[in-house]
CSV table of C-alpha atoms and ligand atoms in Angstrom, one decimal:
chain,number,residue,atom,x,y,z
A,5,MET,CA,0.0,0.0,0.0
A,6,THR,CA,2.0,2.8,-1.4
A,7,THR,CA,2.0,6.5,-2.2
A,8,ALA,CA,4.7,7.5,-4.7
A,9,LEU,CA,6.4,10.9,-4.6
A,10,LEU,CA,8.0,11.9,-7.9
A,11,THR,CA,10.3,14.8,-8.0
A,12,HIS,CA,13.8,15.7,-9.3
A,13,PRO,CA,16.5,18.3,-8.3
A,14,ASP,CA,16.4,19.6,-11.9
A,15,CYS,CA,13.1,21.2,-11.0
A,16,LEU,CA,15.1,23.7,-8.9
A,17,ASN,CA,17.0,24.9,-11.9
A,18,HIS,CA,14.1,26.6,-13.6
A,19,LEU,CA,14.7,30.2,-12.6
A,20,THR,CA,12.3,33.2,-12.8
A,21,PRO,CA,13.0,36.9,-12.1
A,22,GLU,CA,13.3,38.3,-8.6
A,23,GLY,CA,9.8,38.8,-7.2
A,24,HIS,CA,8.1,36.3,-9.5
A,25,PRO,CA,5.7,34.2,-7.5
A,26,GLU,CA,6.5,30.9,-9.3
A,27,ARG,CA,9.9,30.4,-7.8
A,28,VAL,CA,12.5,27.8,-6.7
A,29,ALA,CA,11.6,28.6,-3.0
A,30,ARG,CA,8.2,26.9,-3.6
A,31,LEU,CA,9.7,23.4,-3.9
A,32,GLU,CA,12.2,24.3,-1.2
A,33,ALA,CA,9.3,25.0,1.2
A,34,LEU,CA,7.2,22.0,0.3
A,35,LEU,CA,9.7,19.1,-0.1
A,36,PRO,CA,11.1,19.2,3.4
A,37,ARG,CA,7.6,18.9,4.8
A,38,LEU,CA,7.4,15.5,3.0
A,39,GLU,CA,10.6,14.1,4.4
A,40,GLY,CA,10.2,11.2,6.8
A,41,LYS,CA,6.8,10.3,5.4
A,42,ASP,CA,5.9,6.8,4.2
A,43,LEU,CA,6.4,7.5,0.5
A,44,LEU,CA,8.0,5.6,-2.3
A,45,ARG,CA,10.5,8.2,-3.6
A,46,VAL,CA,11.1,8.2,-7.4
A,47,ARG,CA,13.2,10.5,-9.4
A,48,ALA,CA,11.0,12.0,-12.1
A,49,PRO,CA,12.3,10.9,-15.5
A,50,LEU,CA,12.5,13.2,-18.5
A,51,ALA,CA,9.5,13.2,-20.8
A,52,ALA,CA,10.4,11.9,-24.3
A,53,ASP,CA,9.3,13.9,-27.4
A,54,ASP,CA,6.7,11.1,-28.0
A,55,ASP,CA,5.1,11.9,-24.6
A,56,LEU,CA,4.8,15.6,-25.3
A,57,LEU,CA,3.5,14.9,-28.8
A,58,LEU,CA,0.5,13.1,-27.2
A,59,ALA,CA,-0.8,16.6,-26.4
A,60,HIS,CA,1.3,19.2,-28.4
A,61,PRO,CA,2.3,19.5,-32.1
A,62,GLN,CA,5.9,19.2,-33.0
A,63,ASP,CA,6.2,23.0,-33.7
A,64,HIS,CA,5.4,23.7,-30.0
A,65,LEU,CA,8.2,21.4,-28.8
A,66,ASP,CA,10.6,23.0,-31.3
A,67,ALA,CA,9.6,26.5,-30.2
A,68,ILE,CA,10.1,25.7,-26.5
A,69,LYS,CA,13.4,24.0,-27.1
A,70,ALA,CA,14.6,27.0,-29.2
A,71,ALA,CA,13.4,29.5,-26.6
A,72,GLU,CA,15.7,28.3,-23.8
A,73,PRO,CA,18.4,30.9,-23.3
A,74,GLU,CA,22.1,29.9,-22.9
A,75,ARG,CA,22.4,32.4,-20.1
A,76,GLY,CA,20.2,34.8,-18.2
A,77,ILE,CA,16.4,34.6,-18.2
A,78,ARG,CA,14.2,35.0,-21.3
A,79,GLN,CA,10.6,36.3,-21.2
A,80,LEU,CA,8.1,34.3,-23.3
A,81,ASP,CA,4.9,36.2,-22.4
A,82,PRO,CA,4.0,38.6,-19.6
A,83,ASP,CA,4.2,35.9,-17.0
A,84,THR,CA,6.3,33.1,-18.4
A,85,TRP,CA,10.0,32.9,-18.4
A,86,MET,CA,12.8,30.4,-19.2
A,87,SER,CA,16.3,30.1,-17.9
A,88,PRO,CA,19.0,27.6,-18.7
A,89,GLY,CA,17.5,24.4,-17.1
A,90,SER,CA,13.9,25.3,-17.6
A,91,LEU,CA,13.4,22.8,-20.4
A,92,GLN,CA,14.9,20.1,-18.4
A,93,ALA,CA,12.7,21.0,-15.4
A,94,ALA,CA,9.5,21.0,-17.5
A,95,LEU,CA,10.5,17.7,-19.0
A,96,ARG,CA,10.8,16.3,-15.5
A,97,ALA,CA,7.4,17.6,-14.6
A,98,ALA,CA,5.8,15.9,-17.7
A,99,GLY,CA,7.9,12.8,-17.4
A,100,GLY,CA,7.1,12.5,-13.7
A,101,ALA,CA,3.4,12.6,-14.5
A,102,VAL,CA,3.7,10.0,-17.2
A,103,ARG,CA,5.8,7.7,-14.8
A,104,ALA,CA,3.2,8.3,-12.0
A,105,VAL,CA,0.5,7.0,-14.3
A,106,ASP,CA,2.6,4.0,-15.2
A,107,MET,CA,3.1,3.3,-11.5
A,108,VAL,CA,-0.5,3.6,-10.5
A,109,LEU,CA,-1.9,1.6,-13.4
A,110,SER,CA,0.7,-1.2,-12.9
A,111,GLY,CA,0.0,-1.4,-9.2
A,112,GLU,CA,3.5,-0.3,-8.3
A,113,ALA,CA,1.9,2.5,-6.3
A,114,ASP,CA,-1.7,3.0,-5.2
A,115,ASN,CA,-1.6,6.8,-5.8
A,116,ALA,CA,1.1,9.3,-6.5
A,117,PHE,CA,2.1,13.0,-6.1
A,118,VAL,CA,4.3,14.7,-8.6
A,119,ALA,CA,6.1,17.6,-6.9
A,120,CYS,CA,7.8,19.2,-9.9
A,121,ARG,CA,7.8,22.7,-11.4
A,122,PRO,CA,7.1,24.6,-13.7
A,123,PRO,CA,3.4,23.9,-13.5
A,124,GLY,CA,1.4,23.0,-16.6
A,125,HIS,CA,-2.3,23.7,-16.7
A,126,HIS,CA,-2.1,27.1,-18.5
A,127,ALA,CA,0.1,25.8,-21.4
A,128,GLU,CA,-2.1,25.6,-24.5
A,129,THR,CA,-1.7,23.4,-27.6
A,130,ARG,CA,0.8,25.8,-29.3
A,131,ALA,CA,1.6,28.3,-26.6
A,132,PRO,CA,3.4,28.5,-23.3
A,133,MET,CA,1.3,30.6,-20.9
A,134,GLY,CA,1.0,31.6,-17.2
A,135,PHE,CA,4.3,30.1,-15.9
A,136,CYS,CA,3.6,26.9,-17.9
A,137,LEU,CA,5.5,25.3,-20.9
A,138,PHE,CA,3.8,21.9,-21.4
A,139,GLY,CA,0.4,20.6,-20.5
A,140,THR,CA,1.5,18.1,-17.9
A,141,VAL,CA,-1.8,16.6,-16.8
A,142,ALA,CA,-3.2,16.5,-20.3
A,143,ILE,CA,-0.1,14.6,-21.4
A,144,ALA,CA,-0.6,12.2,-18.5
A,145,ALA,CA,-4.3,11.7,-19.3
A,146,LYS,CA,-3.5,11.0,-23.0
A,147,HIS,CA,-0.7,8.6,-22.0
A,148,ALA,CA,-3.2,6.6,-19.9
A,149,LEU,CA,-5.7,6.5,-22.8
A,150,GLU,CA,-3.4,5.9,-25.7
A,151,ARG,CA,-0.7,3.7,-24.2
A,152,HIS,CA,-2.6,1.9,-21.3
A,153,GLY,CA,-5.8,1.5,-23.2
A,154,LEU,CA,-8.0,3.2,-20.7
A,155,GLU,CA,-11.4,4.3,-21.9
A,156,ARG,CA,-12.2,7.1,-19.4
A,157,VAL,CA,-9.9,9.5,-17.4
A,158,ALA,CA,-11.1,12.4,-15.3
A,159,ILE,CA,-9.0,15.4,-14.4
A,160,VAL,CA,-10.0,17.6,-11.4
A,161,ASP,CA,-8.2,21.0,-11.3
A,162,PHE,CA,-8.6,22.7,-7.9
A,163,ASP,CA,-6.0,25.4,-8.6
A,164,VAL,CA,-7.6,28.8,-8.1
A,165,HIS,CA,-7.0,29.7,-11.7
A,166,HIS,CA,-8.9,28.2,-14.6
A,167,GLY,CA,-7.0,25.3,-16.3
A,168,ASN,CA,-7.4,26.9,-19.7
A,169,GLY,CA,-4.5,25.0,-21.2
A,170,THR,CA,-5.7,21.6,-20.0
A,171,GLN,CA,-9.2,22.4,-21.3
A,172,ASP,CA,-7.7,23.4,-24.7
A,173,LEU,CA,-5.7,20.2,-24.9
A,174,VAL,CA,-8.4,17.7,-23.8
A,175,GLN,CA,-11.8,19.2,-24.5
A,176,SER,CA,-12.3,17.6,-27.9
A,177,ASP,CA,-11.6,14.2,-26.4
A,178,GLY,CA,-14.8,12.7,-25.0
A,179,ARG,CA,-12.8,10.1,-23.1
A,180,ILE,CA,-11.5,12.8,-20.7
A,181,LEU,CA,-13.8,14.6,-18.2
A,182,PHE,CA,-12.2,17.9,-17.2
A,183,VAL,CA,-13.4,19.6,-14.0
A,184,SER,CA,-12.0,23.0,-13.0
A,185,THR,CA,-12.9,25.1,-10.0
A,186,HIS,CA,-11.5,28.7,-10.2
A,187,GLN,CA,-12.1,32.2,-9.0
A,188,MET,CA,-13.9,34.4,-11.6
A,189,PRO,CA,-13.1,37.0,-12.6
A,190,LEU,CA,-9.4,36.2,-12.4
A,191,TYR,CA,-6.5,35.3,-14.7
A,192,PRO,CA,-6.7,33.9,-17.4
A,193,GLY,CA,-10.3,35.0,-17.8
A,194,THR,CA,-11.6,31.8,-19.3
A,195,GLY,CA,-13.6,29.0,-17.6
A,196,ALA,CA,-17.2,30.3,-17.7
A,197,PRO,CA,-19.7,27.6,-16.8
A,198,SER,CA,-21.1,27.9,-20.3
A,199,GLU,CA,-17.8,26.4,-21.6
A,200,THR,CA,-18.8,22.7,-21.6
A,201,GLY,CA,-16.6,21.6,-24.5
A,202,PRO,CA,-17.6,20.1,-27.9
A,203,ALA,CA,-18.0,16.6,-26.3
A,204,GLY,CA,-19.8,18.0,-23.2
A,205,THR,CA,-17.0,16.7,-21.0
A,206,VAL,CA,-15.9,20.0,-19.5
A,207,LEU,CA,-17.3,21.2,-16.1
A,208,ASN,CA,-16.2,24.7,-15.2
A,209,ILE,CA,-17.2,25.9,-11.7
A,210,ALA,CA,-16.7,29.7,-11.2
A,211,LEU,CA,-16.1,30.8,-7.6
A,212,ASP,CA,-16.9,34.2,-6.3
A,213,GLU,CA,-14.1,36.1,-4.6
A,214,GLY,CA,-14.2,35.3,-0.9
A,215,THR,CA,-15.7,31.8,-1.3
A,216,THR,CA,-15.2,29.9,1.9
A,217,GLY,CA,-14.2,26.3,2.6
A,218,GLU,CA,-17.7,25.5,3.7
A,219,VAL,CA,-19.2,26.6,0.3
A,220,TYR,CA,-16.4,24.9,-1.5
A,221,ARG,CA,-17.0,21.6,0.3
A,222,HIS,CA,-20.7,21.8,-0.7
A,223,ILE,CA,-19.7,22.3,-4.4
A,224,LEU,CA,-17.4,19.3,-4.2
A,225,THR,CA,-19.9,17.0,-2.6
A,226,ASP,CA,-23.1,18.2,-4.4
A,227,THR,CA,-21.7,18.9,-7.9
A,228,ILE,CA,-18.3,17.5,-8.6
A,229,LEU,CA,-18.4,14.1,-7.0
A,230,PRO,CA,-21.8,13.1,-8.6
A,231,ARG,CA,-20.4,14.1,-12.0
A,232,LEU,CA,-17.3,12.0,-11.4
A,233,ARG,CA,-19.4,9.1,-10.2
A,234,ALA,CA,-21.6,9.3,-13.3
A,235,PHE,CA,-18.5,9.4,-15.7
A,236,ARG,CA,-16.9,6.4,-14.0
A,237,PRO,CA,-13.2,7.3,-14.7
A,238,GLU,CA,-10.7,4.5,-14.6
A,239,LEU,CA,-8.0,7.0,-13.4
A,240,LEU,CA,-8.3,10.3,-11.6
A,241,ILE,CA,-5.7,13.0,-12.2
A,242,LEU,CA,-5.5,16.1,-10.1
A,243,SER,CA,-4.2,19.5,-11.0
A,244,ALA,CA,-3.2,20.3,-7.4
A,245,GLY,CA,-2.8,24.0,-7.0
A,246,PHE,CA,-2.9,25.4,-3.5
A,247,ASP,CA,-3.5,29.0,-4.4
A,248,ALA,CA,-7.1,29.0,-3.3
A,249,HIS,CA,-5.7,29.2,0.2
A,250,ALA,CA,-6.8,32.2,2.1
A,251,ASN,CA,-3.2,33.4,2.5
A,252,ASP,CA,-2.3,33.2,-1.2
A,253,PRO,CA,-1.3,36.6,-2.7
A,254,LEU,CA,-2.5,35.9,-6.2
A,255,ALA,CA,-6.2,35.2,-5.5
A,256,GLY,CA,-9.1,35.8,-3.1
A,257,ILE,CA,-10.6,32.4,-2.2
A,258,SER,CA,-10.7,31.6,1.5
A,259,LEU,CA,-9.8,27.9,1.7
A,260,GLU,CA,-7.8,26.7,4.7
A,261,THR,CA,-5.4,23.8,5.0
A,262,ALA,CA,-8.1,21.5,6.4
A,263,ASP,CA,-10.2,22.2,3.3
A,264,PHE,CA,-7.4,20.8,1.1
A,265,ALA,CA,-7.3,17.7,3.3
A,266,PHE,CA,-11.1,17.3,3.0
A,267,VAL,CA,-11.0,17.7,-0.8
A,268,THR,CA,-8.2,15.2,-1.2
A,269,GLU,CA,-10.0,12.7,1.2
A,270,GLU,CA,-13.2,13.0,-0.7
A,271,LEU,CA,-11.6,12.6,-4.1
A,272,CYS,CA,-9.7,9.6,-2.9
A,273,ARG,CA,-12.8,8.1,-1.5
A,274,LEU,CA,-14.5,8.6,-4.9
A,275,ALA,CA,-11.5,7.0,-6.6
A,276,ALA,CA,-11.7,4.0,-4.3
A,277,GLU,CA,-15.4,3.6,-5.3
A,278,VAL,CA,-15.0,3.9,-9.1
A,279,CYS,CA,-11.3,3.2,-10.0
A,280,GLU,CA,-9.6,1.1,-7.3
A,281,GLY,CA,-8.3,4.3,-5.7
A,282,ARG,CA,-6.1,5.2,-8.7
A,283,VAL,CA,-5.1,8.9,-8.2
A,284,VAL,CA,-2.2,10.8,-9.8
A,285,SER,CA,-1.8,14.3,-8.4
A,286,CYS,CA,0.4,16.9,-10.0
A,287,LEU,CA,1.5,20.2,-8.3
A,288,GLU,CA,0.3,23.3,-10.0
A,289,GLY,CA,0.2,26.7,-8.2
A,290,GLY,CA,0.4,27.9,-4.6
A,291,TYR,CA,2.4,31.1,-3.9
A,292,ASP,CA,2.3,31.7,-0.2
A,293,LEU,CA,5.2,29.5,0.9
A,294,ASP,CA,3.8,28.6,4.3
A,295,ALA,CA,0.3,27.9,2.9
A,296,LEU,CA,1.7,25.9,0.0
A,297,ALA,CA,3.9,23.8,2.4
A,298,GLU,CA,1.1,23.2,4.9
A,299,SER,CA,-1.6,22.5,2.4
A,300,GLY,CA,0.6,20.4,0.2
A,301,GLU,CA,1.6,18.3,3.2
A,302,ALA,CA,-2.0,17.8,4.2
A,303,HIS,CA,-2.7,16.8,0.6
A,304,VAL,CA,0.0,14.2,0.6
A,305,ASP,CA,-1.0,13.0,4.1
A,306,ALA,CA,-4.5,12.3,2.7
A,307,LEU,CA,-3.1,10.4,-0.3
A,308,ILE,CA,-1.0,8.3,2.1
A,309,ALA,CA,-4.0,7.6,4.3
A,310,ALA,CA,-6.1,6.6,1.3
A,311,ALA,CA,-3.4,4.2,0.1
A,312,ARG,CA,-3.4,2.3,3.4
B,428,ZN,ZN1,-3.0,29.0,-10.0
């Protein structure tokens, strides 16, 4: 009965400018909190081009590879930067997610947490965006479908920002249910409830600024869990952002650490009911270092408890 933790020191080599919220210190705050826990520790492998091509066209790979500077830091869009080492870090994040799917589907682990950066859920089919270079969870979902022969995969994105990139990458594939909860209005501006996707497999839940944990818990139990239960996924992938925490500087939702534990417990319980507990969780946002560390630890503790 095992929870796997996939990470790699290369993820500390993706540098952003002074004052940028998506910074090396995030992993340096979170990873020590996971030391000493009952986790199967795995070094995240590099994603291969074939993995990335599950979700992106070749020209996007070529553009990202060409964009990495030899020195200094290069700006790709108002929020997204690359340094020497960024490509390697992003390949660890995507490769870690792919390997986590392999581990959970083979029974090597019951569930898994991929603690890598940069995050991925804003990267669109042909565009890096919002700190993200590759659509990590979309790649993981496609990997499960195309290479493991699964028929249905669900992604739940509880990062406070809309997972526009994941939606872009998966919405035309009716085998993937994509659920995102996010503050609106807020960056990136997409994610209205009317966006249900061409296959009807997108569920966007817009949260008002100030939404409390109590309200969020009701949304989870009354709306999200029934939709997941009806879809009957064979694997549940989480875009685990912790920036809906009350202390996060980038948003105004009022979740507390205990709410992240509750959300994880409920999603794991649902997974136990419909897909033998198979959960792969990938770190997305979370920009208050203490809130990220505490909430991320609570998330992992709940994964460990569910694997017992
Ligand atoms: Zn976010």
